[in-house]
Coordinates of C-alpha atoms in Angstrom, one line a residue:
M118 CA 8.0 58.8 19.4
T119 CA 7.8 60.8 16.1
N120 CA 7.8 59.1 12.7
S121 CA 11.4 60.3 12.1
Q122 CA 14.0 57.6 11.9
P123 CA 15.9 57.1 15.1
T124 CA 19.6 57.8 14.7
R125 CA 20.9 55.5 17.4
T126 CA 21.3 51.8 16.7
Q127 CA 21.0 48.9 19.2
P128 CA 24.4 48.0 20.8
T129 CA 25.7 44.7 19.4
V130 CA 29.5 44.8 19.6
R131 CA 31.1 43.2 22.7
S132 CA 34.5 44.0 24.0
C133 CA 34.4 40.9 26.2
P134 CA 32.7 37.7 25.3
F135 CA 31.0 37.5 28.7
D136 CA 29.7 41.0 28.9
P137 CA 26.9 42.8 27.0
P138 CA 28.0 45.8 24.9
E139 CA 29.4 48.5 27.1
E140 CA 27.0 51.1 25.6
Y141 CA 24.2 49.5 27.7
R142 CA 25.7 50.9 30.8
T143 CA 25.6 54.4 29.4
L144 CA 22.1 54.0 28.3
R145 CA 20.9 52.7 31.7
E146 CA 22.4 55.8 33.4
Q147 CA 21.6 58.5 30.8
D148 CA 18.9 57.3 28.4
P149 CA 17.2 54.2 29.7
I150 CA 14.1 54.5 27.4
T151 CA 15.4 55.6 24.0
P152 CA 14.4 55.5 20.3
M153 CA 16.4 52.9 18.5
T154 CA 17.0 51.1 15.2
F155 CA 17.4 47.4 15.7
P156 CA 19.6 44.8 13.9
D157 CA 16.8 43.8 11.4
G158 CA 16.2 47.5 10.4
S159 CA 13.0 47.9 12.4
T160 CA 12.6 51.0 14.6
G161 CA 11.1 51.6 18.0
W162 CA 12.2 51.9 21.6
L163 CA 15.0 50.2 23.7
V164 CA 14.4 49.7 27.4
T165 CA 17.6 49.0 29.5
R166 CA 16.9 49.3 33.2
Y167 CA 15.8 46.3 35.3
E168 CA 12.6 47.8 36.6
D169 CA 11.5 49.2 33.3
V170 CA 12.2 45.8 31.6
R171 CA 10.0 44.1 34.2
T172 CA 7.3 46.8 33.7
V173 CA 7.2 46.2 29.9
L174 CA 7.1 42.4 30.2
A175 CA 4.3 42.4 32.8
D176 CA 2.1 45.1 31.2
P177 CA -0.7 43.7 29.0
R178 CA -0.7 46.9 27.0
F179 CA 2.5 45.6 25.4
S180 CA 1.7 42.7 23.1
S181 CA 3.6 39.6 22.2
K182 CA 1.6 39.0 19.1
R183 CA 3.5 38.2 16.0
R184 CA 5.4 41.3 15.0
I185 CA 2.4 43.5 14.5
M186 CA 4.5 45.2 13.9
R187 CA 6.7 46.9 11.5
A188 CA 7.1 49.5 14.2
G189 CA 8.0 52.9 13.1
D190 CA 6.5 52.4 9.7
P191 CA 3.6 54.9 9.4
A192 CA 2.0 52.8 6.7
A193 CA 1.7 49.8 9.1
Q194 CA -0.3 51.7 11.7
G195 CA -3.7 50.2 11.9
A196 CA -2.9 47.3 9.6
P197 CA -4.5 44.0 10.6
V198 CA -2.4 41.8 12.8
P199 CA -1.5 38.4 11.1
P200 CA -2.4 35.5 13.4
P201 CA 0.5 33.6 14.9
P202 CA 1.2 30.1 13.5
P203 CA -0.9 27.5 15.3
G204 CA 0.6 26.5 18.6
M205 CA 3.2 29.2 18.8
F206 CA 1.9 30.6 22.1
I207 CA 5.0 32.8 22.7
M208 CA 3.5 35.0 19.9
M209 CA 0.1 35.2 21.6
D210 CA -1.5 37.3 24.4
A211 CA -4.1 36.2 26.9
P212 CA -6.5 34.5 26.6
E213 CA -5.1 32.5 23.7
H214 CA -1.7 32.2 25.4
T215 CA -3.4 31.1 28.6
R216 CA -5.0 28.1 26.9
F217 CA -1.7 26.7 25.9
R218 CA 0.2 27.6 29.0
R219 CA -2.4 25.9 31.2
L220 CA -1.9 22.7 29.3
L221 CA 1.8 22.8 29.7
T222 CA 2.5 24.2 33.2
G223 CA 1.9 20.9 34.9
Q224 CA 4.6 19.3 32.7
F225 CA 7.3 21.6 34.0
T226 CA 6.7 22.1 37.7
V227 CA 9.6 22.4 40.2
R228 CA 8.6 19.1 41.8
R229 CA 8.5 17.2 38.5
M230 CA 11.8 18.7 37.3
R231 CA 13.5 17.7 40.5
Q232 CA 12.2 14.2 40.1
L233 CA 13.8 14.2 36.7
A234 CA 17.2 15.1 38.1
P235 CA 18.5 11.4 38.4
A236 CA 17.6 10.8 34.8
V237 CA 19.4 14.0 33.7
E238 CA 22.5 13.0 35.8
R239 CA 22.6 9.6 34.0
V240 CA 22.5 11.4 30.6
V241 CA 25.3 13.7 31.9
D242 CA 27.5 10.7 33.1
E243 CA 27.0 8.8 29.8
Q244 CA 28.2 11.8 27.8
L245 CA 31.2 12.4 30.0
D246 CA 32.1 8.7 29.8
A247 CA 32.2 9.0 26.1
M248 CA 34.1 12.3 26.2
A249 CA 36.7 10.8 28.6
K250 CA 37.6 8.1 26.1
A251 CA 38.6 10.7 23.5
E252 CA 42.2 11.5 22.9
G253 CA 43.3 15.0 22.4
P254 CA 41.1 18.1 22.4
V255 CA 37.3 17.7 22.0
D256 CA 34.7 20.2 21.1
L257 CA 32.7 20.5 24.4
V258 CA 29.6 21.7 22.4
Q259 CA 29.3 18.6 20.3
A260 CA 30.6 16.2 22.9
F261 CA 28.6 17.4 25.9
A262 CA 26.8 20.8 26.0
L263 CA 24.5 20.1 23.0
P264 CA 23.8 16.3 23.6
V265 CA 22.7 16.7 27.2
P266 CA 19.7 19.0 26.8
S267 CA 18.9 17.5 23.4
L268 CA 18.7 14.0 24.8
V269 CA 16.6 15.2 27.7
I270 CA 14.1 17.3 25.7
C271 CA 13.8 14.4 23.1
E272 CA 13.0 12.0 25.9
L273 CA 10.4 14.4 27.5
L274 CA 8.7 15.2 24.2
G275 CA 8.9 11.7 22.7
V276 CA 11.1 12.8 19.8
P277 CA 13.6 10.2 18.5
Y278 CA 17.1 11.4 19.4
A279 CA 18.3 9.7 16.2
D280 CA 16.7 12.5 14.3
R281 CA 18.7 15.2 16.1
E282 CA 20.9 16.3 13.2
E283 CA 17.9 17.4 11.2
F284 CA 16.1 19.3 14.0
Q285 CA 19.3 20.9 15.3
R286 CA 20.2 22.1 11.9
N287 CA 16.8 23.6 11.3
S288 CA 16.7 25.1 14.8
A289 CA 20.1 26.8 14.2
T290 CA 18.8 28.3 11.0
I291 CA 15.7 29.7 12.8
V292 CA 17.8 31.6 15.4
R293 CA 20.4 32.9 12.9
L294 CA 20.2 36.6 12.4
D295 CA 21.8 36.4 8.9
A296 CA 19.4 33.7 7.6
S297 CA 17.1 34.8 4.8
A298 CA 13.4 34.9 5.2
E299 CA 13.2 32.0 2.8
E300 CA 15.7 29.9 4.8
I301 CA 13.8 30.5 8.0
Q302 CA 10.5 29.6 6.4
Q303 CA 11.9 26.4 5.0
A304 CA 13.4 25.4 8.3
Q305 CA 10.2 26.2 10.2
K306 CA 8.2 24.2 7.6
A307 CA 10.5 21.3 7.9
M308 CA 10.3 21.2 11.7
R309 CA 6.5 21.6 11.7
G310 CA 6.2 18.8 9.2
Y311 CA 8.5 16.5 11.2
I312 CA 6.6 17.1 14.5
H313 CA 3.2 16.8 12.7
Q314 CA 4.2 13.3 11.6
L315 CA 5.1 12.4 15.2
V316 CA 1.8 13.8 16.4
V317 CA -0.2 11.7 13.9
A318 CA 1.8 8.6 15.0
K319 CA 1.1 9.3 18.7
R320 CA -2.6 9.7 18.1
A321 CA -2.5 6.1 16.9
N322 CA 0.0 4.9 19.5
P323 CA 0.5 7.3 22.4
T324 CA 3.5 6.7 24.7
D325 CA 4.7 8.2 28.0
D326 CA 5.8 11.7 26.9
I327 CA 4.6 15.3 26.8
L328 CA 3.3 15.2 23.2
S329 CA 1.3 12.1 23.9
D330 CA -0.2 13.7 27.0
L331 CA -1.2 16.7 24.9
V332 CA -2.7 14.4 22.3
R333 CA -4.7 12.6 25.0
S334 CA -6.0 15.9 26.4
G335 CA -8.0 16.3 23.2
E336 CA -7.8 20.1 23.5
L337 CA -5.4 20.9 20.6
T338 CA -5.5 20.3 16.9
D339 CA -2.7 18.4 15.1
E340 CA -1.5 21.8 13.7
E341 CA -1.4 23.3 17.2
L342 CA 0.4 20.3 18.6
A343 CA 3.0 20.6 15.9
G344 CA 3.6 24.2 16.7
V345 CA 3.9 23.5 20.5
G346 CA 6.3 20.7 19.7
V347 CA 8.5 22.8 17.5
L348 CA 8.6 25.6 20.2
L349 CA 9.5 23.2 23.0
L350 CA 12.1 21.3 21.0
I351 CA 13.9 24.5 20.0
A352 CA 13.7 26.1 23.4
G353 CA 14.5 22.9 25.1
H354 CA 18.0 22.6 23.7
E355 CA 19.2 25.9 22.2
T356 CA 19.3 28.0 25.3
T357 CA 20.6 25.4 27.8
A358 CA 23.2 24.0 25.4
N359 CA 24.7 27.5 25.0
M360 CA 24.5 28.2 28.7
I361 CA 26.4 25.0 29.5
A362 CA 29.2 25.7 27.0
L363 CA 29.4 29.5 27.7
S364 CA 29.3 28.9 31.5
T365 CA 32.2 26.4 31.2
M366 CA 34.2 28.9 29.2
C367 CA 33.4 31.7 31.6
L368 CA 34.5 29.7 34.7
L369 CA 37.7 28.6 33.0
R370 CA 38.5 32.3 32.3
N371 CA 37.7 33.2 36.0
P372 CA 39.9 30.7 37.9
E373 CA 39.3 32.3 41.3
Q374 CA 35.5 31.7 40.9
L375 CA 36.1 28.2 39.5
E376 CA 38.3 27.3 42.5
A377 CA 35.7 28.7 44.9
L378 CA 33.2 26.4 43.3
R379 CA 35.5 23.4 43.4
A380 CA 36.2 24.1 47.1
D381 CA 32.6 24.3 48.0
P382 CA 30.3 22.4 45.6
S383 CA 27.3 23.5 47.7
L384 CA 27.6 26.8 45.9
M385 CA 26.5 25.3 42.7
D386 CA 22.8 26.4 43.0
R387 CA 24.0 30.0 43.5
A388 CA 26.5 29.6 40.7
V389 CA 23.9 28.5 38.3
E390 CA 21.7 31.5 39.1
E391 CA 24.7 33.8 38.8
L392 CA 25.8 32.4 35.5
L393 CA 22.3 32.8 34.2
R394 CA 22.2 36.5 35.3
Y395 CA 25.8 37.3 34.2
L396 CA 25.7 35.7 30.8
T397 CA 22.1 36.2 29.7
V398 CA 22.2 34.3 26.4
V399 CA 19.0 36.0 25.0
Q400 CA 21.3 38.7 23.7
F401 CA 19.1 41.2 21.8
G402 CA 16.2 41.3 24.2
V403 CA 12.5 40.5 24.1
R404 CA 10.1 42.3 21.7
R405 CA 6.7 43.7 22.5
T406 CA 4.4 46.1 20.7
A407 CA 2.3 48.8 22.3
L408 CA -1.4 48.1 21.8
E409 CA -2.3 51.7 22.8
D410 CA -0.5 54.9 23.6
V411 CA 1.6 54.2 26.8
E412 CA 3.5 56.7 29.0
L413 CA 6.6 55.0 30.4
H414 CA 8.6 57.2 32.7
G415 CA 7.8 60.4 30.8
H416 CA 8.1 58.9 27.4
Q417 CA 5.1 58.7 25.1
I418 CA 5.2 55.4 23.3
K419 CA 2.6 55.4 20.5
A420 CA 0.3 52.5 19.7
G421 CA 1.9 50.2 17.2
S422 CA 5.5 51.0 18.4
L423 CA 8.0 48.3 18.9
V424 CA 9.6 48.1 22.3
V425 CA 12.6 45.9 23.0
A426 CA 13.3 45.0 26.6
S427 CA 17.0 44.2 27.1
L428 CA 17.3 41.3 29.5
A429 CA 21.1 41.4 29.4
S430 CA 21.2 45.1 30.3
G431 CA 18.6 44.7 33.0
N432 CA 20.7 41.9 34.6
R433 CA 23.7 44.3 34.9
D434 CA 21.7 47.1 36.5
T435 CA 23.4 48.5 39.6
A436 CA 20.1 49.8 40.9
R437 CA 18.9 46.2 41.3
F438 CA 22.1 44.2 41.7
T439 CA 24.0 46.6 44.0
D440 CA 27.1 44.5 44.7
A441 CA 29.3 44.8 41.6
P442 CA 26.9 43.3 39.0
E443 CA 29.7 43.6 36.3
Q444 CA 31.6 40.9 38.1
L445 CA 31.0 37.1 38.3
D446 CA 30.4 36.0 41.8
V447 CA 29.4 32.3 42.2
G448 CA 28.6 33.0 45.9
R449 CA 26.2 35.9 45.2
P450 CA 23.0 35.5 47.2
Y451 CA 20.0 34.8 44.9
S452 CA 18.2 37.8 43.7
P453 CA 15.5 37.5 41.0
H454 CA 17.1 38.1 37.6
L455 CA 15.7 38.4 34.0
A456 CA 17.5 35.5 32.3
F457 CA 14.1 33.7 31.9
G458 CA 12.1 36.8 31.2
H459 CA 9.3 38.1 33.3
G460 CA 5.5 38.1 33.3
I461 CA 3.1 35.6 31.7
H462 CA 5.7 34.6 29.1
Q463 CA 8.5 33.8 31.6
C464 CA 10.3 30.7 30.4
L465 CA 8.2 27.6 30.9
G466 CA 11.2 25.3 31.1
Q467 CA 13.3 27.3 33.5
Q468 CA 13.3 24.6 36.2
L469 CA 14.4 22.1 33.7
A470 CA 17.3 24.4 32.6
R471 CA 18.4 24.7 36.2
V472 CA 18.4 21.0 36.7
E473 CA 20.4 20.4 33.5
M474 CA 22.9 23.2 34.2
K475 CA 23.5 22.0 37.8
A476 CA 24.0 18.4 36.8
A477 CA 26.2 19.2 33.8
L478 CA 28.5 21.7 35.4
S479 CA 28.8 19.7 38.7
A480 CA 29.8 16.5 37.0
L481 CA 32.0 18.2 34.4
L482 CA 34.1 20.0 37.0
E483 CA 34.4 16.9 39.2
R484 CA 35.3 14.5 36.4
F485 CA 37.8 16.8 34.7
P486 CA 39.7 18.7 37.4
T487 CA 42.4 19.9 34.9
L488 CA 39.9 20.9 32.2
R489 CA 41.2 23.9 30.2
L490 CA 40.7 25.6 26.8
A491 CA 42.6 24.1 24.0
L492 CA 43.0 27.4 22.2
P493 CA 43.3 31.1 23.1
V494 CA 40.0 32.5 24.2
E495 CA 40.2 35.1 21.4
Q496 CA 40.0 32.3 18.9
V497 CA 36.8 30.8 20.3
P498 CA 34.0 31.3 17.7
M499 CA 31.2 33.2 19.3
R500 CA 27.5 33.2 18.3
D501 CA 27.4 36.9 17.7
N502 CA 25.0 36.4 14.8
M503 CA 22.5 34.3 16.7
L504 CA 19.4 35.3 18.8
V505 CA 20.8 32.9 21.4
Y506 CA 24.3 33.9 22.3
G507 CA 27.1 31.3 23.1
V508 CA 29.9 29.6 21.3
H509 CA 29.7 27.7 18.0
E510 CA 32.4 25.3 19.3
L511 CA 34.6 25.1 22.4
P512 CA 37.8 23.0 22.1
V513 CA 38.9 21.8 25.5
T514 CA 41.5 19.4 26.9
W515 CA 42.5 18.1 30.3

């Protein structure tokens, strides 16, 4: 890519709340690796096809290090890379990333998450019990979709759920696109300070939770533990809460799919995978930076260039999902999707997310067979300005 400013901007405008911008389809077919200007003003390349997205995310020549990056800025080329905040392993490459991932992988195995299912189901039932007592429309986000993963991740980490308002507010600020740099820094500082206090307390009095296990391992400093805790706390409730709410809205707007699921609850595992693929709440893609000059399908990507891999676009690629990927199909046979990313940074908590979504959607649909939106779908406030897509609120009744 030359140093000239790309004229094309990353697609951000949706015509349907459940579909990525329509321009992605054109890009996949005609210009799948293209120079682009991104929502924050940075420049680089946008990758839109499934196989190319996987290639970028699996290739160690594309770095996850903290935005090296200022891609497209000639003055930034060769500038030293600032170190990521302690414990923020999603901003690290191997071997630094490997050290943290190794400590955490055992906490989120398929077997351990399945063992957790009864506890998740109890949390779900308790929230639905409270919701059922309400009269009139309720906001499904505040009444159900947000509390379920928040309660679960708090229990796993050993974070007091009573403190949820503070960490949820700071978390929301961190993933807001329109938040100022100062607001984001203050929110990050507040969350790190909060988790740091918990870590210090757990050193003195460890309990049965992930943070205490990490403290007992003796392999991380308090600052690293605070960073890991912040990362897991944000990731543990933001994405799943939005998937639960957006999935519910999507099913209510696709009554034939909803009825198929009600008629055959054994489809729920497939439905969860399909909703993850179809909705892909990481809406603006995953960023990487080229560590050296890389040729990608005939395109010369210079060292230091920013590359954004669009998960949402890749998950609608007809070359990979050959049977009408633009349509929701809760009976679609499983095919590996990109909702959790790919490569060494693939979402650590993906099995937990699956357990939570299955428990939440199964119980919600069973408990409230007449569930419906309490306002026109056009009036539902969408999270267009957030890194994690979804709904700000979802009024429902039954």
